[in-house]
């Protein structure tokens, strides 16, 4: 793994529900400046919960999460599409502008509109600018909320399955934009995904999670059949599975 400056350090983080169910156990790893981490794991592995602990939405049961030269204001978060709010009475462009202004405004400057339109264009979503959120499909809504997060110009971008519900071409657009943000703007990205090939081709490091860390390292050493079987063994009913990862 490349040696980046730690911006978030998780040390022996545990999370247990009020009913005593263990969701995350002994989670220790660093989120480093300019890193691009993909998190993979089966449903119920604790991936989304991990994000909520980092964001302070949920409180850890034990352990610690330390921020270095970073605050919650420096983080942009895009949750799963099924949780996104489409009832807010605004157009797609107006929502993206809230990422720039950090708040809702009845008036957006030409500069704000140009910046928002540029981000939407990169995600092939500029044609949605005047559509009301309630009239967007799940994939379209996902792109608009991602554009809003990018427009915020965060230091850290947390993405929970950002390509869910979008077509193949749009998925390529999203991955291209994320790679550029990471390579050229040094934005740190942590992304939950179910796509092994996306993780292999676009990540600098990959975290395999199933309530605890199964493996953490660069894509080549992490995304092996052995490690993936150890991560997904409870959801796979054959010992002859070969995980088809398309090389870049």
XYZ file of N, CA and C in Angstrom:
744
model
N 0.838 -1.201 0.000
C 0.000 0.000 0.000
C 0.870 1.247 0.000
N 0.424 2.260 -0.728
C 1.172 3.501 -0.754
C 1.038 4.220 0.578
N 2.040 4.946 0.934
C 2.084 5.609 2.232
C 1.567 7.042 2.127
N 0.274 7.238 2.380
C -0.308 8.562 2.388
C -0.433 9.043 3.830
N -0.628 10.331 3.997
C -0.860 10.892 5.317
C -2.237 10.478 5.812
N -2.284 9.972 7.040
C -3.554 9.539 7.606
C -4.455 10.740 7.871
N -5.692 10.719 7.346
C -6.641 11.776 7.681
C -7.723 11.264 8.631
N -7.971 9.951 8.604
C -8.867 9.326 9.577
C -8.242 8.008 10.008
N -8.190 7.797 11.303
C -7.625 6.568 11.862
C -8.706 5.855 12.668
N -9.039 4.649 12.260
C -9.985 3.824 13.006
C -9.191 2.791 13.788
N -9.425 2.728 15.088
C -8.654 1.848 15.964
C -9.587 0.984 16.803
N -9.606 -0.314 16.485
C -10.385 -1.306 17.234
C -11.837 -0.868 17.437
N -12.444 -0.433 16.339
C -13.828 0.047 16.393
C -14.792 -1.138 16.445
N -15.691 -1.089 17.414
C -16.744 -2.090 17.542
C -18.095 -1.391 17.569
N -19.088 -2.041 16.966
C -20.446 -1.501 17.012
C -21.426 -2.638 17.242
N -22.191 -2.504 18.322
C -23.201 -3.484 18.692
C -24.533 -2.774 18.863
N -25.603 -3.372 18.361
C -26.923 -2.757 18.474
C -27.429 -2.842 19.912
N -28.531 -2.148 20.172
C -29.139 -2.170 21.506
C -29.626 -3.557 21.895
N -29.859 -4.398 20.897
C -30.312 -5.764 21.169
C -29.149 -6.732 21.342
N -27.919 -6.211 21.245
C -26.744 -7.042 21.456
C -26.180 -7.686 20.206
N -26.688 -7.319 19.030
C -26.188 -7.889 17.784
C -24.923 -7.168 17.345
N -23.867 -7.932 17.094
C -22.600 -7.358 16.645
C -22.664 -7.056 15.151
N -22.449 -5.792 14.803
C -22.454 -5.375 13.400
C -21.031 -5.224 12.881
N -20.153 -4.633 13.698
C -18.747 -4.468 13.331
C -17.868 -4.864 14.502
N -16.766 -5.537 14.191
C -15.900 -6.070 15.238
C -14.435 -5.751 14.952
N -13.811 -5.029 15.879
C -12.364 -4.798 15.867
C -11.872 -4.239 14.525
N -12.490 -3.150 14.089
C -12.140 -2.542 12.807
C -11.000 -1.549 12.995
N -9.866 -1.827 12.382
C -8.705 -0.938 12.457
C -8.103 -0.755 11.064
N -8.130 0.461 10.574
C -7.441 0.811 9.327
C -7.406 2.330 9.215
N -6.595 2.818 8.293
C -6.455 4.257 8.084
C -7.058 4.668 6.747
N -7.667 5.840 6.741
C -8.047 6.484 5.489
C -7.001 7.558 5.245
N -6.277 7.416 4.149
C -5.140 8.289 3.885
C -5.455 9.342 2.836
N -4.827 10.482 2.955
C -5.026 11.571 2.011
C -4.721 11.113 0.586
N -5.619 11.421 -0.331
C -5.495 11.087 -1.753
C -5.667 9.605 -2.049
N -6.144 8.847 -1.083
C -6.370 7.428 -1.320
C -7.704 7.228 -2.040
N -7.864 6.068 -2.640
C -9.127 5.659 -3.253
C -9.373 4.236 -2.774
N -10.272 4.102 -1.819
C -10.542 2.814 -1.189
C -11.903 2.300 -1.634
N -11.945 1.064 -2.096
C -13.216 0.395 -2.361
C -13.478 -0.602 -1.244
N -14.719 -0.621 -0.767
C -15.124 -1.552 0.280
C -16.095 -2.557 -0.320
N -15.760 -3.837 -0.175
C -16.619 -4.900 -0.665
C -16.976 -5.847 0.463
N -18.181 -6.386 0.398
C -18.626 -7.355 1.384
C -20.063 -7.727 1.113
N -20.532 -8.836 1.678
C -21.914 -9.259 1.443
C -22.911 -8.329 2.122
N -24.178 -8.485 1.802
C -25.217 -7.727 2.484
C -25.176 -8.037 3.979
N -25.299 -6.994 4.800
C -25.249 -7.193 6.244
C -23.851 -7.239 6.812
N -22.849 -6.907 5.982
C -21.454 -6.970 6.434
C -21.062 -5.791 7.304
N -21.892 -4.733 7.322
C -21.574 -3.560 8.133
C -20.978 -2.411 7.350
N -21.054 -2.471 6.031
C -20.414 -1.454 5.188
C -21.046 -0.073 5.387
N -22.366 -0.006 5.270
C -23.056 1.276 5.448
C -22.933 1.764 6.882
N -22.989 0.847 7.831
C -22.817 1.213 9.243
C -21.457 1.848 9.471
N -20.437 1.334 8.807
C -19.095 1.902 8.927
C -19.097 3.368 8.508
N -19.759 3.680 7.417
C -19.878 5.075 6.983
C -20.596 5.917 8.035
N -21.670 5.387 8.590
C -22.450 6.139 9.580
C -21.632 6.419 10.839
N -20.736 5.511 11.194
C -19.863 5.740 12.349
C -18.854 6.843 12.039
N -18.294 6.820 10.846
C -17.341 7.862 10.445
C -18.019 9.226 10.427
N -19.262 9.262 9.965
C -20.006 10.520 9.861
C -20.577 10.989 11.190
N -20.561 10.112 12.191
C -21.121 10.481 13.487
C -22.625 10.305 13.561
N -23.217 9.674 12.551
C -24.656 9.408 12.563
C -24.976 8.356 13.617
N -24.101 7.377 13.742
C -24.192 6.367 14.800
C -22.956 6.487 15.683
N -23.086 6.071 16.935
C -21.969 6.134 17.870
C -21.345 4.751 18.035
N -20.009 4.738 18.035
C -19.307 3.472 18.203
C -19.542 2.922 19.605
N -19.507 1.596 19.720
C -19.656 0.954 21.029
C -18.347 1.009 21.798
N -17.254 0.776 21.097
C -15.922 0.892 21.705
C -14.903 1.130 20.604
N -13.697 1.510 21.016
C -12.660 1.863 20.060
C -12.657 3.356 19.806
N -11.996 3.776 18.740
C -11.908 5.211 18.462
C -11.822 5.482 16.967
N -12.340 6.647 16.576
C -12.196 7.166 15.220
C -11.608 8.560 15.350
N -10.374 8.724 14.884
C -9.655 9.983 15.044
C -9.529 10.706 13.708
N -9.883 11.991 13.704
C -9.749 12.833 12.514
C -8.472 13.657 12.618
N -7.671 13.640 11.546
C -6.463 14.456 11.468
C -6.616 15.469 10.336
N -6.536 16.748 10.656
C -6.651 17.839 9.674
C -7.889 17.688 8.796
N -8.966 17.215 9.404
C -10.206 16.987 8.678
C -11.368 17.133 9.647
N -12.463 17.746 9.193
C -13.678 17.837 9.995
C -14.831 17.260 9.184
N -15.977 17.103 9.834
C -17.140 16.570 9.130
C -17.577 17.485 7.988
N -17.259 18.771 8.080
C -17.614 19.712 7.014
C -16.818 19.453 5.735
N -15.703 18.753 5.872
C -14.860 18.447 4.712
C -15.294 17.174 3.999
N -16.350 16.531 4.506
C -16.799 15.250 3.965
C -18.104 15.430 3.193
N -18.181 14.836 2.020
C -19.434 14.753 1.270
C -19.842 13.286 1.214
N -21.127 13.037 1.434
C -21.626 11.662 1.537
C -22.800 11.471 0.586
N -22.749 10.410 -0.191
C -23.875 10.036 -1.044
C -24.339 8.646 -0.617
N -25.505 8.553 0.028
C -26.003 7.253 0.489
C -26.564 6.429 -0.659
N -27.073 5.249 -0.351
C -27.672 4.396 -1.366
C -28.876 5.092 -1.983
N -29.113 4.812 -3.247
C -30.167 5.503 -3.988
C -31.535 5.326 -3.344
N -31.778 4.181 -2.712
C -33.099 3.936 -2.126
C -33.389 4.845 -0.939
N -32.363 5.482 -0.387
C -32.557 6.373 0.760
C -32.560 7.848 0.360
N -32.317 8.142 -0.911
C -32.231 9.533 -1.349
C -33.605 10.195 -1.342
N -33.636 11.463 -0.952
C -34.880 12.220 -0.853
C -35.246 12.812 -2.213
N -36.396 12.402 -2.749
C -36.876 12.961 -4.005
C -38.081 13.873 -3.779
N -38.460 14.093 -2.499
C -39.640 14.912 -2.200
C -39.304 16.392 -2.080
N -38.000 16.711 -1.997
C -37.603 18.111 -1.861
C -38.049 18.885 -3.100
N -38.806 19.966 -2.945
C -39.367 20.692 -4.099
C -38.330 21.552 -4.812
N -37.489 20.901 -5.589
C -36.423 21.630 -6.287
C -36.105 20.925 -7.589
N -35.464 21.654 -8.478
C -34.977 21.052 -9.719
C -33.624 20.413 -9.457
N -33.189 19.600 -10.403
C -31.883 18.956 -10.271
C -30.773 19.997 -10.153
N -30.827 21.026 -10.981
C -29.803 22.073 -10.946
C -29.791 22.792 -9.604
N -30.958 23.091 -9.072
C -31.037 23.781 -7.781
C -30.430 22.932 -6.672
N -30.651 21.612 -6.729
C -30.070 20.741 -5.705
C -28.553 20.727 -5.806
N -28.025 20.630 -7.017
C -26.570 20.619 -7.189
C -25.969 21.925 -6.678
N -26.658 23.032 -6.883
C -26.166 24.335 -6.411
C -26.081 24.392 -4.890
N -26.891 23.605 -4.178
C -26.789 23.598 -2.712
C -25.458 23.010 -2.261
N -24.839 22.185 -3.106
C -23.509 21.686 -2.782
C -22.470 22.782 -2.843
N -22.681 23.747 -3.728
C -21.754 24.874 -3.863
C -21.962 25.886 -2.745
N -23.226 26.213 -2.479
C -23.555 27.251 -1.494
C -23.623 26.733 -0.069
N -23.587 25.410 0.077
C -23.675 24.750 1.385
C -25.036 24.950 2.048
N -25.976 25.547 1.337
C -27.315 25.778 1.884
C -28.271 26.033 0.728
N -29.569 26.037 1.030
C -30.570 26.326 0.009
C -30.635 27.819 -0.247
N -30.746 28.197 -1.507
C -30.845 29.607 -1.868
C -31.889 29.778 -2.960
N -32.671 30.861 -2.872
C -33.657 31.144 -3.908
C -33.013 31.790 -5.129
N -31.741 32.164 -5.000
C -31.043 32.807 -6.107
C -29.640 32.241 -6.199
N -29.286 31.780 -7.386
C -27.946 31.251 -7.633
C -27.253 32.118 -8.679
N -26.011 32.463 -8.409
C -25.255 33.318 -9.323
C -24.939 32.568 -10.616
N -24.566 33.319 -11.644
C -24.167 32.703 -12.907
C -22.967 31.781 -12.706
N -22.065 32.197 -11.816
C -20.887 31.383 -11.525
C -21.298 30.053 -10.911
N -22.242 30.089 -9.951
C -22.714 28.857 -9.313
C -23.372 27.940 -10.337
N -24.202 28.524 -11.187
C -24.910 27.735 -12.195
C -23.928 27.116 -13.185
N -22.910 27.863 -13.589
C -21.903 27.336 -14.513
C -21.133 26.189 -13.874
N -20.783 26.360 -12.590
C -20.039 25.315 -11.888
C -20.887 24.066 -11.732
N -22.151 24.242 -11.363
C -23.050 23.103 -11.196
C -23.278 22.394 -12.525
N -23.454 23.167 -13.582
C -23.683 22.593 -14.907
C -22.467 21.814 -15.389
N -21.279 22.307 -15.075
C -20.046 21.621 -15.470
C -19.945 20.251 -14.809
N -20.287 20.196 -13.516
C -20.242 18.919 -12.803
C -21.289 17.965 -13.368
N -22.491 18.470 -13.609
C -23.554 17.636 -14.164
C -23.178 17.118 -15.543
N -22.532 17.953 -16.338
C -22.120 17.553 -17.679
C -21.114 16.411 -17.627
N -20.197 16.464 -16.669
C -19.194 15.407 -16.527
C -19.839 14.066 -16.215
N -21.002 14.109 -15.565
C -21.734 12.893 -15.212
C -22.833 12.581 -16.224
N -22.787 13.273 -17.377
C -23.790 13.076 -18.427
C -25.200 13.297 -17.881
N -25.361 14.363 -17.093
C -26.646 14.630 -16.450
C -27.135 16.055 -16.668
N -26.480 16.791 -17.564
C -26.867 18.193 -17.752
C -28.284 18.331 -18.305
N -28.759 17.308 -19.034
C -30.116 17.362 -19.594
C -31.194 17.253 -18.520
N -30.788 16.921 -17.297
C -31.740 16.790 -16.191
C -31.899 18.083 -15.408
N -31.177 19.126 -15.793
C -31.067 20.346 -14.985
C -32.399 20.907 -14.524
N -33.379 20.963 -15.406
C -34.645 21.612 -15.065
C -35.728 20.637 -14.613
N -35.375 19.373 -14.495
C -36.340 18.374 -14.037
C -36.485 18.444 -12.531
N -37.712 18.278 -12.047
C -37.957 18.213 -10.617
C -37.466 16.869 -10.078
N -36.965 16.871 -8.853
C -36.415 15.649 -8.267
C -37.434 14.518 -8.266
N -38.696 14.852 -8.006
C -39.737 13.826 -7.916
C -39.968 13.121 -9.248
N -39.503 13.727 -10.335
C -39.710 13.154 -11.665
C -38.488 12.411 -12.198
N -37.486 12.239 -11.356
C -36.268 11.548 -11.777
C -36.344 10.068 -11.446
N -35.744 9.254 -12.291
C -35.617 7.827 -11.984
C -34.555 7.636 -10.906
N -34.446 6.418 -10.395
C -33.453 6.150 -9.358
C -32.038 6.437 -9.823
N -31.708 5.994 -11.044
C -30.371 6.227 -11.572
C -30.085 7.694 -11.819
N -31.113 8.421 -12.306
C -30.950 9.861 -12.532
C -30.757 10.601 -11.214
N -31.543 10.212 -10.221
C -31.428 10.845 -8.905
C -30.050 10.599 -8.305
N -29.538 9.384 -8.506
C -28.210 9.038 -8.008
C -27.147 9.959 -8.605
N -27.237 10.213 -9.892
C -26.261 11.081 -10.553
C -26.334 12.516 -10.035
N -27.546 12.995 -9.766
C -27.713 14.372 -9.300
C -27.159 14.536 -7.891
N -27.410 13.577 -7.021
C -26.864 13.675 -5.664
C -25.345 13.528 -5.674
N -24.824 12.724 -6.592
C -23.373 12.615 -6.724
C -22.796 13.938 -7.222
N -23.479 14.567 -8.175
C -23.031 15.876 -8.670
C -23.033 16.900 -7.543
N -24.043 16.865 -6.709
C -24.120 17.788 -5.566
C -22.937 17.592 -4.624
N -22.598 16.326 -4.358
C -21.475 16.029 -3.467
C -20.159 16.514 -4.065
N -19.970 16.307 -5.361
C -18.741 16.739 -6.023
C -18.647 18.261 -6.055
N -19.788 18.921 -6.282
C -19.809 20.386 -6.338
C -19.400 21.015 -5.010
N -19.556 20.276 -3.948
C -19.164 20.758 -2.618
C -17.656 20.900 -2.488
N -16.910 20.260 -3.397
C -15.444 20.242 -3.387
C -14.908 19.739 -2.038
N -15.289 18.532 -1.666
C -14.877 17.988 -0.371
C -13.434 17.500 -0.390
N -12.900 17.279 0.791
C -11.602 16.623 0.904
C -11.772 15.107 0.898
N -12.931 14.654 1.402
C -13.226 13.225 1.474
C -14.624 12.982 0.929
N -14.726 12.016 0.035
C -15.992 11.654 -0.584
C -16.335 10.228 -0.180
N -17.468 10.058 0.519
C -17.954 8.741 0.919
C -19.129 8.372 0.025
N -19.012 7.271 -0.691
C -20.024 6.882 -1.673
C -20.529 5.477 -1.383
N -21.837 5.351 -1.205
C -22.444 4.050 -0.923
C -23.114 3.541 -2.195
N -22.392 2.708 -2.920
C -22.862 2.115 -4.170
C -23.330 3.182 -5.167
N -22.427 4.053 -5.606
C -22.812 5.180 -6.462
C -23.305 4.792 -7.850
N -22.996 3.587 -8.311
C -23.400 3.195 -9.664
C -24.678 2.367 -9.682
N -25.310 2.174 -8.527
C -26.542 1.397 -8.480
C -27.647 2.095 -9.267
N -28.290 1.348 -10.141
C -29.430 1.888 -10.878
C -29.073 2.676 -12.116
N -27.794 2.784 -12.435
C -27.401 3.526 -13.639
C -26.975 2.539 -14.724
N -27.044 2.970 -15.975
C -26.665 2.087 -17.064
C -25.146 2.024 -17.206
N -24.696 1.151 -18.108
C -23.265 0.891 -18.249
C -22.494 2.144 -18.642
N -23.052 2.928 -19.579
C -22.364 4.139 -20.041
C -22.233 5.143 -18.907
N -23.311 5.314 -18.142
C -23.267 6.252 -17.015
C -22.299 5.774 -15.940
N -22.247 4.456 -15.736
C -21.301 3.911 -14.763
C -19.870 4.235 -15.174
N -19.573 4.138 -16.460
C -18.241 4.493 -16.952
C -17.960 5.973 -16.728
N -18.982 6.811 -16.937
C -18.823 8.252 -16.701
C -18.505 8.527 -15.236
N -19.232 7.850 -14.351
C -19.020 8.046 -12.915
C -17.606 7.639 -12.525
N -17.183 6.463 -12.982
C -15.841 5.986 -12.636
C -14.756 6.902 -13.197
N -14.985 7.425 -14.391
C -14.023 8.349 -15.003
C -13.898 9.625 -14.185
N -15.041 10.173 -13.755
C -15.034 11.400 -12.956
C -14.361 11.165 -11.611
N -14.680 10.049 -10.962
C -14.091 9.761 -9.654
C -12.578 9.594 -9.759
N -12.125 8.914 -10.801
C -10.688 8.733 -10.998
C -9.997 10.076 -11.208
N -10.625 10.958 -11.992
C -10.040 12.284 -12.224
C -9.991 13.096 -10.932
N -11.064 13.064 -10.150
C -11.096 13.798 -8.881
C -9.994 13.318 -7.948
N -9.757 12.020 -7.968
C -8.736 11.443 -7.107
C -7.330 11.745 -7.616
N -7.111 11.577 -8.907
C -5.776 11.760 -9.484
C -5.378 13.226 -9.607
N -6.302 14.065 -10.080
C -5.960 15.456 -10.384
C -6.245 16.409 -9.229
N -7.316 16.175 -8.498
C -7.699 17.078 -7.407
C -7.344 16.533 -6.031
N -6.803 15.318 -5.988
C -6.362 14.685 -4.733
C -7.489 14.548 -3.715
N -8.720 14.388 -4.203
C -9.843 14.133 -3.299
C -9.791 12.674 -2.861
N -9.850 12.456 -1.572
C -9.857 11.105 -1.026
C -11.242 10.504 -1.224
N -11.287 9.286 -1.719
C -12.566 8.631 -2.008
C -12.623 7.281 -1.307
N -13.730 7.043 -0.611
C -14.014 5.726 -0.049
C -15.372 5.314 -0.598
N -15.405 4.188 -1.281
C -16.597 3.791 -2.034
C -17.007 2.363 -1.712
N -18.259 2.189 -1.332
C -18.831 0.856 -1.197
C -19.309 0.417 -2.577
N -18.924 -0.779 -2.978
C -19.330 -1.277 -4.285
C -19.504 -2.784 -4.226
N -20.306 -3.311 -5.150
C -20.443 -4.759 -5.309
C -19.730 -5.239 -6.574
N -19.100 -4.314 -7.270
C -18.469 -4.634 -8.546
C -16.975 -4.872 -8.346
N -16.567 -6.123 -8.444
C -15.164 -6.477 -8.237
C -14.259 -5.798 -9.257
N -14.700 -5.746 -10.507
C -13.867 -5.171 -11.563
C -13.664 -3.674 -11.367
N -14.717 -2.970 -10.932
C -14.584 -1.541 -10.642
C -13.563 -1.318 -9.536
N -13.655 -2.129 -8.489
C -12.705 -2.012 -7.380
C -11.282 -2.290 -7.853
N -11.130 -3.287 -8.706
C -9.800 -3.669 -9.190
C -9.181 -2.570 -10.054
N -9.994 -1.970 -10.918
C -9.467 -1.031 -11.916
C -9.298 0.391 -11.402
N -10.088 0.786 -10.413
C -10.113 2.202 -10.031
C -9.583 2.488 -8.627
N -9.382 1.470 -7.827
C -8.974 1.695 -6.437
C -7.464 1.653 -6.276
N -6.999 2.334 -5.252
C -5.609 2.202 -4.824
C -5.507 1.144 -3.729
N -6.571 1.035 -2.932
C -6.643 0.005 -1.896
C -8.055 -0.543 -1.826
N -8.179 -1.782 -1.379
C -9.477 -2.444 -1.265
C -9.614 -3.035 0.128
N -10.795 -2.817 0.730
C -11.109 -3.361 2.051
C -12.196 -4.411 1.891
N -11.892 -5.647 2.249
C -12.881 -6.717 2.261
C -13.441 -6.825 3.669
N -14.762 -6.667 3.788
C -15.403 -6.552 5.096
C -16.559 -7.528 5.224
N -16.586 -8.247 6.324
C -17.744 -9.057 6.696
C -17.852 -9.044 8.213
N -18.334 -7.911 8.719
C -18.409 -7.595 10.150
C -17.031 -7.310 10.742
N -16.021 -7.962 10.234
C -14.636 -7.665 10.579
C -13.828 -7.589 9.291
N -12.636 -7.055 9.386
C -11.808 -6.923 8.185
C -11.233 -8.284 7.805
N -11.544 -8.715 6.587
C -11.008 -9.975 6.077
C -9.636 -9.755 5.458
N -9.515 -8.669 4.699
C -8.234 -8.340 4.069
C -8.262 -6.875 3.664
N -7.099 -6.233 3.721
C -6.979 -4.830 3.300
C -5.639 -4.641 2.614
N -5.668 -4.154 1.392
C -4.421 -3.943 0.669
C -4.688 -3.470 -0.743
N -3.669 -3.511 -1.587
C -3.835 -3.076 -2.966
C -4.725 -4.071 -3.711
N -5.357 -3.654 -4.808
C -6.314 -4.522 -5.503
C -5.736 -5.868 -5.934
N -4.508 -5.866 -6.409
C -3.927 -7.104 -6.921
C -3.785 -8.165 -5.834
N -3.335 -7.758 -4.655
C -3.134 -8.733 -3.580
C -4.418 -9.028 -2.815
N -5.386 -8.118 -2.883
C -6.614 -8.279 -2.106
C -7.674 -9.075 -2.846
N -7.862 -8.776 -4.126
C -8.966 -9.374 -4.878
C -8.564 -10.707 -5.494
N -8.233 -11.641 -4.635
C -7.931 -13.003 -5.055
C -9.136 -13.885 -4.747
N -9.246 -15.008 -5.442
C -10.357 -15.921 -5.181
C -10.375 -16.363 -3.719
N -9.194 -16.583 -3.152
C -9.110 -17.031 -1.760
C -9.690 -15.986 -0.813
N -9.297 -14.736 -0.981
C -9.789 -13.674 -0.097
C -11.276 -13.412 -0.297
N -11.722 -13.441 -1.551
C -13.134 -13.200 -1.829
C -14.001 -14.331 -1.299
N -13.516 -15.553 -1.393
C -14.260 -16.678 -0.836
C -14.378 -16.550 0.676
N -13.303 -16.109 1.326
C -13.340 -15.922 2.780
C -14.328 -14.831 3.168
N -14.475 -13.833 2.303
C -15.382 -12.717 2.587
C -16.829 -13.078 2.333
N -17.082 -13.788 1.244
C -18.455 -14.057 0.819
C -18.882 -15.504 1.062
N -18.139 -16.253 1.861
C -18.396 -17.686 2.029
C -19.795 -17.984 2.543
N -20.355 -17.099 3.374
C -21.687 -17.347 3.929
C -22.801 -17.154 2.907
N -22.486 -16.528 1.784
C -23.510 -16.267 0.772
C -23.289 -17.088 -0.492
N -22.265 -17.954 -0.474
C -21.946 -18.772 -1.642
C -22.040 -20.236 -1.248
N -22.671 -21.035 -2.083
C -22.962 -22.415 -1.717
C -22.191 -23.426 -2.557
N -21.059 -23.010 -3.081
C -20.202 -23.933 -3.813
C -18.752 -23.596 -3.530
N -17.920 -24.609 -3.551
C -16.489 -24.403 -3.309
C -15.722 -24.256 -4.621
N -16.446 -24.218 -5.732
C -15.791 -24.156 -7.040
C -15.977 -22.802 -7.715
N -16.342 -21.797 -6.915
C -16.599 -20.473 -7.482
C -15.293 -19.816 -7.925
N -15.321 -19.218 -9.107
C -14.229 -18.378 -9.582
C -14.797 -16.980 -9.799
N -14.211 -16.010 -9.139
C -14.719 -14.650 -9.227
C -14.175 -13.996 -10.493
N -15.082 -13.689 -11.418
C -14.678 -13.116 -12.698
C -14.381 -11.636 -12.592
N -13.120 -11.280 -12.486
C -12.719 -9.881 -12.410
C -12.087 -9.493 -13.740
N -12.709 -8.522 -14.403
C -12.170 -8.041 -15.673
C -10.955 -7.166 -15.417
N -9.849 -7.539 -15.998
C -8.628 -6.755 -15.833
C -8.749 -5.445 -16.612
N -8.035 -4.432 -16.140
C -8.157 -3.110 -16.758
C -7.430 -3.068 -18.105
